[in-house]
Tab-separated table of C-alpha atoms in Angstrom:
chain	number	residue	atom	x	y	z
A	1	MET	CA	-33.287	-6.000	26.246
A	2	SER	CA	-32.738	-2.431	25.048
A	3	THR	CA	-34.412	-0.503	22.246
A	4	THR	CA	-32.398	1.381	19.622
A	5	VAL	CA	-33.959	3.954	17.312
A	6	ILE	CA	-32.047	5.449	14.397
A	7	VAL	CA	-33.663	8.599	13.001
A	8	VAL	CA	-32.200	9.651	9.651
A	9	ILE	CA	-32.985	13.287	8.845
A	10	ASP	CA	-32.589	12.922	5.098
A	11	GLY	CA	-30.222	15.494	3.599
A	12	PHE	CA	-29.192	17.091	6.922
A	13	GLY	CA	-25.498	17.829	6.426
A	14	VAL	CA	-23.300	19.798	8.836
A	15	GLY	CA	-20.631	21.087	6.447
A	16	ALA	CA	-18.807	20.164	3.262
A	17	MET	CA	-16.435	17.218	3.114
A	18	PRO	CA	-12.970	18.026	1.686
A	19	ASP	CA	-13.839	16.489	-1.698
A	20	ALA	CA	-17.253	18.152	-1.976
A	21	GLY	CA	-16.074	20.469	-4.758
A	22	ALA	CA	-14.835	17.744	-7.110
A	23	LEU	CA	-17.907	18.037	-9.328
A	24	ARG	CA	-19.126	21.536	-8.435
A	25	PRO	CA	-16.500	23.798	-6.802
A	26	GLY	CA	-19.239	25.855	-5.171
A	27	ASP	CA	-20.268	22.875	-3.075
A	28	LEU	CA	-17.219	23.446	-0.873
A	29	THR	CA	-19.353	26.088	0.862
A	30	ALA	CA	-22.220	23.656	1.511
A	31	ASP	CA	-23.579	23.699	5.064
A	32	THR	CA	-27.174	22.544	5.182
A	33	CYS	CA	-27.547	22.959	8.932
A	34	GLY	CA	-25.918	26.375	9.214
A	35	HIS	CA	-27.524	27.885	6.130
A	36	VAL	CA	-31.021	26.718	7.112
A	37	LEU	CA	-30.560	28.187	10.600
A	38	ASP	CA	-29.300	31.497	9.180
A	39	HIS	CA	-32.057	31.798	6.583
A	40	CYS	CA	-34.858	30.946	8.990
A	41	ARG	CA	-33.685	33.446	11.593
A	42	ALA	CA	-33.637	36.154	8.902
A	43	SER	CA	-37.036	35.250	7.479
A	44	LEU	CA	-38.872	34.430	10.736
A	45	GLY	CA	-37.247	37.036	12.944
A	46	ARG	CA	-36.440	34.318	15.477
A	47	PRO	CA	-34.223	31.241	15.700
A	48	LEU	CA	-35.629	27.848	14.861
A	49	ARG	CA	-37.036	26.101	17.929
A	50	LEU	CA	-34.830	23.016	18.225
A	51	PRO	CA	-34.571	22.161	21.944
A	52	ALA	CA	-34.282	18.409	21.370
A	53	LEU	CA	-31.488	18.720	18.812
A	54	GLY	CA	-29.806	21.138	21.199
A	55	ALA	CA	-30.137	18.675	24.070
A	56	LEU	CA	-28.741	15.930	21.831
A	57	GLY	CA	-25.605	18.035	21.284
A	58	LEU	CA	-26.015	19.372	17.741
A	59	GLY	CA	-24.432	22.654	18.876
A	60	LEU	CA	-21.321	20.747	19.985
A	61	VAL	CA	-20.963	19.222	16.523
A	62	HIS	CA	-21.945	22.330	14.595
A	63	PRO	CA	-21.429	25.463	16.726
A	64	HIS	CA	-23.973	28.121	15.783
A	65	PRO	CA	-25.515	31.089	17.652
A	66	ASP	CA	-28.962	29.508	17.387
A	67	LEU	CA	-27.951	26.144	18.862
A	68	ALA	CA	-27.348	25.368	22.518
A	69	ARG	CA	-23.635	25.397	23.320
A	70	ARG	CA	-24.010	22.970	26.218
A	71	THR	CA	-26.216	20.084	27.198
A	72	SER	CA	-26.886	18.338	30.476
A	73	ARG	CA	-27.800	15.098	28.702
A	74	PRO	CA	-25.297	12.203	28.774
A	75	VAL	CA	-24.957	12.134	24.997
A	76	ALA	CA	-22.190	11.029	22.658
A	77	VAL	CA	-21.774	13.408	19.734
A	78	GLY	CA	-19.684	13.638	16.593
A	79	ARG	CA	-19.960	13.665	12.848
A	80	ALA	CA	-19.415	11.105	10.121
A	81	ALA	CA	-18.001	11.178	6.624
A	82	LEU	CA	-20.240	9.339	4.174
A	83	GLY	CA	-18.041	6.357	3.365
A	84	TYR	CA	-19.385	5.981	-0.174
A	85	PRO	CA	-18.912	7.940	-3.420
A	86	GLY	CA	-21.181	10.877	-4.200
A	87	ALA	CA	-24.183	11.800	-2.066
A	88	ASP	CA	-27.131	9.441	-2.368
A	89	THR	CA	-29.983	8.284	-0.134
A	90	PHE	CA	-29.843	4.635	-1.194
A	91	ALA	CA	-26.078	4.374	-0.838
A	92	GLY	CA	-26.195	6.289	2.422
A	93	HIS	CA	-28.715	4.000	4.058
A	94	GLN	CA	-27.096	0.812	2.780
A	95	THR	CA	-23.702	1.962	4.052
A	96	MET	CA	-25.189	2.973	7.395
A	97	MET	CA	-26.633	-0.506	7.813
A	98	GLY	CA	-23.197	-2.066	7.249
A	99	ALA	CA	-22.828	-2.525	3.482
A	100	ASP	CA	-19.483	-2.050	1.750
A	101	PHE	CA	-19.958	0.393	-1.135
A	102	SER	CA	-16.285	0.516	-2.085
A	103	ARG	CA	-17.091	-1.236	-5.396
A	104	VAL	CA	-19.708	1.333	-6.348
A	105	THR	CA	-18.544	4.121	-8.636
A	106	VAL	CA	-19.895	7.410	-9.931
A	107	ALA	CA	-20.253	6.764	-13.664
A	108	PRO	CA	-22.245	8.539	-16.386
A	109	LEU	CA	-23.936	6.072	-18.732
A	110	GLY	CA	-22.040	7.473	-21.720
A	111	GLY	CA	-18.865	5.697	-20.638
A	112	HIS	CA	-20.571	2.293	-20.536
A	113	LEU	CA	-22.786	2.255	-23.624
A	114	ASP	CA	-21.038	-0.663	-25.325
A	115	GLU	CA	-21.203	-2.846	-22.197
A	116	VAL	CA	-24.872	-2.055	-21.529
A	117	SER	CA	-25.856	-2.415	-25.180
A	118	GLY	CA	-24.088	-5.775	-25.395
A	119	ALA	CA	-25.888	-7.114	-22.329
A	120	LEU	CA	-29.273	-6.036	-23.657
A	121	LYS	CA	-28.646	-7.526	-27.101
A	122	SER	CA	-27.516	-10.796	-25.520
A	123	ALA	CA	-30.832	-10.849	-23.662
A	124	GLY	CA	-32.674	-10.608	-26.977
A	125	HIS	CA	-33.564	-6.943	-27.023
A	126	LEU	CA	-33.467	-4.501	-29.921
A	127	VAL	CA	-31.073	-1.723	-28.924
A	128	GLU	CA	-30.627	1.567	-30.766
A	129	PRO	CA	-28.578	4.582	-29.749
A	130	LEU	CA	-30.613	7.768	-29.659
A	131	PRO	CA	-29.144	9.875	-32.486
A	132	GLY	CA	-26.506	12.250	-31.169
A	133	GLN	CA	-27.110	11.336	-27.534
A	134	PRO	CA	-25.260	8.949	-25.159
A	135	LEU	CA	-28.340	6.952	-24.210
A	136	LEU	CA	-30.135	3.885	-25.543
A	137	LEU	CA	-33.607	3.124	-26.887
A	138	VAL	CA	-34.585	-0.479	-26.095
A	139	ASP	CA	-37.356	-2.331	-27.962
A	140	GLY	CA	-38.505	0.976	-29.402
A	141	ALA	CA	-39.962	2.092	-26.063
A	142	VAL	CA	-37.551	2.117	-23.089
A	143	LEU	CA	-34.971	4.865	-22.674
A	144	VAL	CA	-31.880	3.854	-20.694
A	145	HIS	CA	-30.362	7.110	-19.468
A	146	ASP	CA	-28.607	9.004	-16.710
A	147	ASN	CA	-30.793	9.939	-13.763
A	148	LEU	CA	-30.899	13.744	-13.677
A	149	GLU	CA	-32.566	14.077	-10.282
A	150	ALA	CA	-29.724	12.612	-8.219
A	151	ASP	CA	-26.110	13.700	-8.202
A	152	PRO	CA	-24.584	13.112	-11.664
A	153	GLY	CA	-23.380	9.558	-12.279
A	154	ILE	CA	-24.976	8.072	-9.153
A	155	ASN	CA	-27.989	6.352	-10.741
A	156	TRP	CA	-29.206	5.222	-14.164
A	157	ASN	CA	-32.855	4.943	-15.212
A	158	ALA	CA	-34.810	2.701	-17.562
A	159	SER	CA	-37.925	4.733	-18.391
A	160	ALA	CA	-40.942	4.118	-20.608
A	161	ARG	CA	-44.531	5.154	-21.121
A	162	LEU	CA	-46.932	2.565	-19.747
A	163	ASP	CA	-49.013	3.080	-22.898
A	164	ASP	CA	-46.111	1.565	-24.854
A	165	MET	CA	-44.865	-1.188	-22.521
A	166	SER	CA	-45.928	-2.964	-19.337
A	167	PHE	CA	-44.082	-2.146	-16.140
A	168	ASP	CA	-42.995	-5.774	-15.756
A	169	ARG	CA	-41.161	-5.551	-19.094
A	170	ILE	CA	-39.572	-2.240	-18.088
A	171	VAL	CA	-38.318	-3.869	-14.871
A	172	SER	CA	-36.953	-6.830	-16.840
A	173	ILE	CA	-34.922	-4.491	-19.037
A	174	ALA	CA	-33.732	-2.575	-15.952
A	175	ARG	CA	-32.564	-5.848	-14.386
A	176	THR	CA	-30.420	-6.595	-17.428
A	177	VAL	CA	-28.879	-3.129	-17.137
A	178	ARG	CA	-28.402	-3.649	-13.399
A	179	ALA	CA	-26.332	-6.779	-14.044
A	180	VAL	CA	-23.566	-4.733	-15.710
A	181	ALA	CA	-24.016	-1.307	-14.078
A	182	PRO	CA	-21.282	-0.092	-11.692
A	183	VAL	CA	-23.559	2.588	-10.143
A	184	ALA	CA	-25.520	2.423	-6.888
A	185	ARG	CA	-28.988	2.139	-8.416
A	186	VAL	CA	-30.747	1.348	-11.666
A	187	ILE	CA	-34.294	2.677	-11.438
A	188	ALA	CA	-37.163	1.301	-13.527
A	189	VAL	CA	-39.750	4.018	-14.170
A	190	GLY	CA	-43.104	3.715	-15.918
A	191	GLY	CA	-45.731	6.425	-16.252
A	192	HIS	CA	-48.038	8.406	-18.470
A	193	ALA	CA	-46.233	11.153	-20.374
A	194	ASP	CA	-47.518	14.190	-22.234
A	195	GLY	CA	-45.594	13.207	-25.358
A	196	ALA	CA	-42.805	11.098	-26.811
A	197	LEU	CA	-40.040	10.626	-24.224
A	198	ALA	CA	-37.278	11.602	-26.641
A	199	THR	CA	-38.627	15.167	-26.634
A	200	TYR	CA	-37.821	15.459	-22.913
A	201	VAL	CA	-34.146	14.450	-23.116
A	202	ARG	CA	-31.750	17.123	-21.892
A	203	ASP	CA	-28.170	17.586	-20.733
A	204	GLY	CA	-27.405	17.314	-17.027
A	205	ASP	CA	-24.329	18.187	-14.998
A	206	GLY	CA	-21.040	16.324	-15.195
A	207	GLY	CA	-21.479	15.108	-18.768
A	208	THR	CA	-24.747	13.295	-18.057
A	209	VAL	CA	-27.689	13.118	-20.436
A	210	GLY	CA	-31.112	11.862	-19.490
A	211	LEU	CA	-34.838	12.221	-19.301
A	212	ASP	CA	-36.260	15.292	-17.587
A	213	THR	CA	-38.740	13.107	-15.720
A	214	PRO	CA	-40.740	15.924	-14.053
A	215	ALA	CA	-41.243	17.566	-17.459
A	216	THR	CA	-42.662	14.369	-18.984
A	217	GLY	CA	-45.782	14.519	-16.814
A	218	PHE	CA	-44.998	11.204	-15.116
A	219	TYR	CA	-45.386	12.758	-11.659
A	220	ARG	CA	-48.661	14.585	-12.304
A	221	ASN	CA	-50.538	12.267	-14.686
A	222	GLY	CA	-51.125	9.396	-12.243
A	223	GLY	CA	-50.200	5.747	-12.448
A	224	LEU	CA	-46.475	6.224	-11.824
A	225	GLN	CA	-44.613	2.988	-11.043
A	226	VAL	CA	-41.020	2.874	-9.801
A	227	ARG	CA	-38.697	0.014	-8.853
A	228	HIS	CA	-35.259	0.643	-7.319
A	229	LEU	CA	-32.672	-1.988	-8.230
A	230	GLY	CA	-29.693	-1.525	-5.967
A	231	VAL	CA	-26.195	-2.841	-6.356
A	232	ASP	CA	-25.931	-6.500	-5.378
A	233	LEU	CA	-25.428	-6.572	-1.617
A	234	ASP	CA	-25.124	-9.240	1.033
A	235	HIS	CA	-28.012	-8.076	3.195
A	236	THR	CA	-27.239	-10.793	5.756
A	237	GLY	CA	-24.296	-8.595	6.762
A	238	GLN	CA	-26.490	-5.564	7.453
A	239	LEU	CA	-27.922	-4.430	10.772
A	240	PRO	CA	-31.658	-5.116	10.182
A	241	ASP	CA	-31.079	-8.701	9.075
A	242	ILE	CA	-28.611	-9.406	11.891
A	243	ALA	CA	-31.046	-7.997	14.461
A	244	ALA	CA	-33.934	-10.049	13.068
A	245	ARG	CA	-31.893	-13.264	13.113
A	246	ALA	CA	-31.106	-12.582	16.765
A	247	GLY	CA	-34.833	-12.571	17.483
A	248	LEU	CA	-35.248	-8.808	17.819
A	249	PRO	CA	-38.254	-7.038	16.312
A	250	VAL	CA	-37.217	-4.738	13.458
A	251	THR	CA	-39.335	-1.836	12.210
A	252	LEU	CA	-38.469	0.230	9.128
A	253	VAL	CA	-40.273	3.562	8.812
A	254	GLY	CA	-40.619	6.066	5.983
A	255	LYS	CA	-38.236	5.749	3.063
A	256	ALA	CA	-36.198	3.242	5.079
A	257	ALA	CA	-39.086	0.822	4.535
A	258	ASP	CA	-38.662	1.214	0.773
A	259	ILE	CA	-34.903	0.862	0.419
A	260	LEU	CA	-33.654	-1.422	3.214
A	261	ALA	CA	-33.820	-5.208	2.944
A	262	CYS	CA	-35.058	-7.395	5.791
A	263	GLU	CA	-37.764	-9.977	5.206
A	264	ALA	CA	-38.716	-10.143	8.880
A	265	ALA	CA	-39.103	-6.378	9.323
A	266	VAL	CA	-42.363	-4.589	9.930
A	267	ARG	CA	-42.568	-1.902	7.240
A	268	ARG	CA	-44.254	1.448	7.702
A	269	PRO	CA	-43.668	3.453	4.506
A	270	ALA	CA	-44.584	7.139	4.732
A	271	VAL	CA	-43.505	10.517	3.361
A	272	ALA	CA	-45.308	13.019	5.598
A	273	THR	CA	-43.127	13.833	8.604
A	274	ALA	CA	-46.034	13.605	11.042
A	275	GLU	CA	-46.779	10.085	9.832
A	276	VAL	CA	-43.102	9.051	10.029
A	277	LEU	CA	-42.903	10.272	13.625
A	278	GLU	CA	-46.218	8.636	14.524
A	279	HIS	CA	-45.042	5.250	13.222
A	280	THR	CA	-41.683	5.622	14.980
A	281	LEU	CA	-43.229	6.482	18.329
A	282	ALA	CA	-45.741	3.661	17.987
A	283	ALA	CA	-42.951	1.174	17.314
A	284	VAL	CA	-41.118	2.269	20.475
A	285	ARG	CA	-44.247	2.155	22.608
A	286	GLY	CA	-45.087	-1.279	21.252
A	287	GLY	CA	-41.603	-2.646	21.901
A	288	ARG	CA	-41.082	-1.545	25.490
A	289	GLY	CA	-41.365	-5.072	26.841
A	290	GLU	CA	-38.471	-7.392	27.575
A	291	ARG	CA	-37.504	-7.970	23.926
A	292	GLY	CA	-36.493	-4.444	22.903
A	293	GLY	CA	-35.815	-3.983	19.228
A	294	LEU	CA	-34.492	-1.891	16.352
A	295	VAL	CA	-36.339	0.958	14.638
A	296	VAL	CA	-34.864	2.740	11.603
A	297	ALA	CA	-36.819	5.780	10.438
A	298	ASN	CA	-36.191	8.167	7.551
A	299	VAL	CA	-37.571	11.718	7.540
A	300	GLN	CA	-37.824	12.417	3.805
A	301	GLU	CA	-39.442	15.850	3.738
A	302	SER	CA	-36.188	17.563	4.723
A	303	ASP	CA	-34.582	16.131	1.585
A	304	LEU	CA	-37.579	17.149	-0.538
A	305	ALA	CA	-37.271	20.706	0.796
A	306	GLY	CA	-33.595	20.693	-0.165
A	307	HIS	CA	-34.394	19.566	-3.707
A	308	GLN	CA	-37.042	22.286	-3.946
A	309	GLN	CA	-34.517	24.814	-2.610
A	310	ASP	CA	-37.157	25.788	-0.066
A	311	THR	CA	-35.242	26.820	3.029
A	312	GLY	CA	-38.343	27.854	4.943
A	313	ARG	CA	-39.941	24.451	4.445
A	314	TYR	CA	-36.698	22.799	5.524
A	315	GLY	CA	-36.726	24.751	8.767
A	316	SER	CA	-40.354	23.873	9.397
A	317	VAL	CA	-39.570	20.169	8.960
A	318	LEU	CA	-36.676	20.431	11.437
A	319	GLU	CA	-38.953	21.983	14.059
A	320	GLN	CA	-41.504	19.215	13.506
A	321	VAL	CA	-38.822	16.529	13.819
A	322	ASP	CA	-37.507	18.157	16.978
A	323	VAL	CA	-40.850	17.706	18.727
A	324	GLY	CA	-40.794	14.012	17.849
A	325	LEU	CA	-37.208	13.626	19.045
A	326	MET	CA	-38.084	15.110	22.419
A	327	GLU	CA	-40.904	12.607	22.785
A	328	LEU	CA	-38.601	9.740	21.787
A	329	MET	CA	-36.075	10.760	24.442
A	330	GLY	CA	-38.890	10.633	26.967
A	331	LEU	CA	-39.645	7.043	25.995
A	332	LEU	CA	-36.075	5.738	25.674
A	333	THR	CA	-35.062	5.934	29.318
A	334	ALA	CA	-33.969	2.391	30.203
A	335	PRO	CA	-30.266	1.542	30.559
A	336	GLY	CA	-28.971	0.522	27.148
A	337	ASP	CA	-31.679	2.330	25.183
A	338	ARG	CA	-30.333	4.437	22.324
A	339	LEU	CA	-31.661	7.224	20.129
A	340	VAL	CA	-29.260	7.880	17.251
A	341	VAL	CA	-29.928	10.959	15.111
A	342	THR	CA	-27.967	11.230	11.893
A	343	ALA	CA	-28.311	11.798	8.125
A	344	ASP	CA	-27.360	10.157	4.839
A	345	HIS	CA	-25.826	13.172	3.004
A	346	GLY	CA	-26.400	16.920	2.725
A	347	ASN	CA	-28.953	18.843	0.678
A	348	ASP	CA	-28.203	22.537	1.124
A	349	PRO	CA	-31.260	24.471	-0.126
A	350	THR	CA	-29.213	27.684	-0.481
A	351	ILE	CA	-26.416	26.255	-2.660
A	352	GLY	CA	-27.972	27.232	-6.007
A	353	HIS	CA	-28.840	23.803	-7.431
A	354	ALA	CA	-31.279	20.994	-6.633
A	355	TYR	CA	-28.762	18.182	-6.119
A	356	HIS	CA	-27.562	16.582	-2.903
A	357	THR	CA	-24.430	18.076	-1.341
A	358	ARG	CA	-21.509	15.962	-0.143
A	359	GLU	CA	-21.319	16.884	3.538
A	360	TYR	CA	-20.419	15.403	6.870
A	361	VAL	CA	-23.493	14.365	8.840
A	362	PRO	CA	-24.195	14.612	12.574
A	363	VAL	CA	-24.040	11.596	14.870
A	364	LEU	CA	-26.025	12.405	18.013
A	365	ILE	CA	-26.481	9.520	20.455
A	366	HIS	CA	-28.837	9.656	23.442
A	367	ARG	CA	-27.684	7.093	26.064
A	368	PRO	CA	-29.618	7.502	29.293
A	369	GLU	CA	-27.402	5.371	31.551
A	370	ALA	CA	-24.118	7.143	30.720
A	371	ALA	CA	-22.219	9.259	33.250
A	372	GLY	CA	-21.315	12.188	30.999
A	373	ILE	CA	-20.787	13.575	27.524
A	374	GLU	CA	-18.496	11.865	25.016
A	375	LEU	CA	-17.081	13.862	22.098
A	376	LEU	CA	-16.498	11.385	19.286
A	377	PRO	CA	-13.798	11.603	16.608
A	378	ASP	CA	-14.941	11.942	13.008
A	379	ALA	CA	-16.160	8.590	11.727
A	380	ALA	CA	-14.726	7.618	8.346
A	381	THR	CA	-17.979	6.011	7.240
A	382	LEU	CA	-21.678	5.880	8.035
A	383	ALA	CA	-21.181	2.149	8.598
A	384	ASP	CA	-19.853	3.067	12.051
A	385	VAL	CA	-23.329	4.369	12.951
A	386	GLY	CA	-24.843	0.959	12.244
A	387	ALA	CA	-22.052	-0.769	14.137
A	388	THR	CA	-22.685	1.460	17.160
A	389	ALA	CA	-26.367	0.529	17.063
A	390	ALA	CA	-25.468	-3.155	16.780
A	391	ALA	CA	-23.273	-2.935	19.875
A	392	ALA	CA	-26.039	-1.195	21.821
A	393	LEU	CA	-28.381	-4.070	20.990
A	394	GLY	CA	-25.849	-6.649	22.133
A	395	LEU	CA	-25.303	-7.943	18.599
A	396	ASP	CA	-22.047	-9.175	17.118
A	397	VAL	CA	-20.522	-6.125	15.409
A	398	ALA	CA	-18.151	-8.422	13.497
A	399	ALA	CA	-21.182	-9.904	11.705
A	400	LEU	CA	-21.609	-6.624	9.819
A	401	THR	CA	-19.895	-6.447	6.445
A	402	THR	CA	-18.138	-3.293	7.604
A	403	GLY	CA	-18.221	-0.758	10.437
A	404	ALA	CA	-16.839	-0.268	13.958
A	405	THR	CA	-18.586	1.043	17.054
A	406	LEU	CA	-18.000	4.703	17.864
A	407	LEU	CA	-18.602	4.692	21.606
A	408	GLY	CA	-15.477	4.512	23.717
A	409	ARG	CA	-13.343	6.156	21.013
A	410	GLY	CA	-13.970	9.740	22.091
A	411	ARG	CA	-13.137	12.065	24.972
A	412	GLY	CA	-15.078	13.837	27.648
A	413	ALA	CA	-16.464	17.326	27.136
A	414	PRO	CA	-14.345	20.159	28.583
């Protein structure tokens, strides 16, 4: 049985979607791939060394002087719209695995204060509005607020100092908020702050108000605890669970191990790109017997470089990933094997802000047994990436909550 590897280069967009400027008009110029290539050539005096991405057909999806215009590999290449609102890692991965995020909305907390407050009071909590601010103080310790580190209105947080409340109690409050929240994630956060949390509240974009978490000291003072509570999903209709039920080994690497659900999966959480690639390669080498399997890996450092607006670091991560992709292609040589390289959203480090950018993402599919190149039409949703992987593994695509296979829908290269 074949092996399918999905490598998600977090935040690697290939150009703005038509609605990218709805929140920030300047985002209509977003192009993570192109701007990183341009900046790195100017700063390094040479193009980025990306032979694997070139061989996989990135230059066919995103023409650029520094990308190969042709490839001799029998790849299928295209791009995908996100298929969910906003631009978010959690929503992107869940959609890619086959979830339907049509019920999820982009919603600042300020428009739902009465609903959230009512749910918390019904659960027996003391709830007070923070004077003059559209956020809530729960049991005198937990701030319920907009997340200012993701795109506005994507996520809400329930944050508290661990000196004031145990993390289990913070999570319990976050679960009550989750029950009524229309957003993709409610994130419980506990840590050690330099002062009272209310002193670190500030305005964000798009009418949001929340805690400036980096300024609190949570990230530098040690002991940080975080729990991501996603929107209620039927994980049995997602690719990892379907593959596991079919008896295939499933390995989740990097951030994918933190945010995707599958009880049977082997999890290899990691942030460092070298470690992510090492785990991914090890999973392929270990699964080259008759059973095959599914590996989903997330390269997070590209997204971190985007948030830091560090274009040079972004380019360095791409070159590091490229080396790993070349090695993966050398391992995935059996008929039916697949290497799928894609992303979950954009994160243009040159755009002038630290948020994700709403961009199309590449869909580059290595398929060693194919006779030629297939140019795919734009996919309407990332769910089609998961469906394509399901088909390659011989799984029932109809078992996914949503998504349709991409292969066979395109045309040959001229």
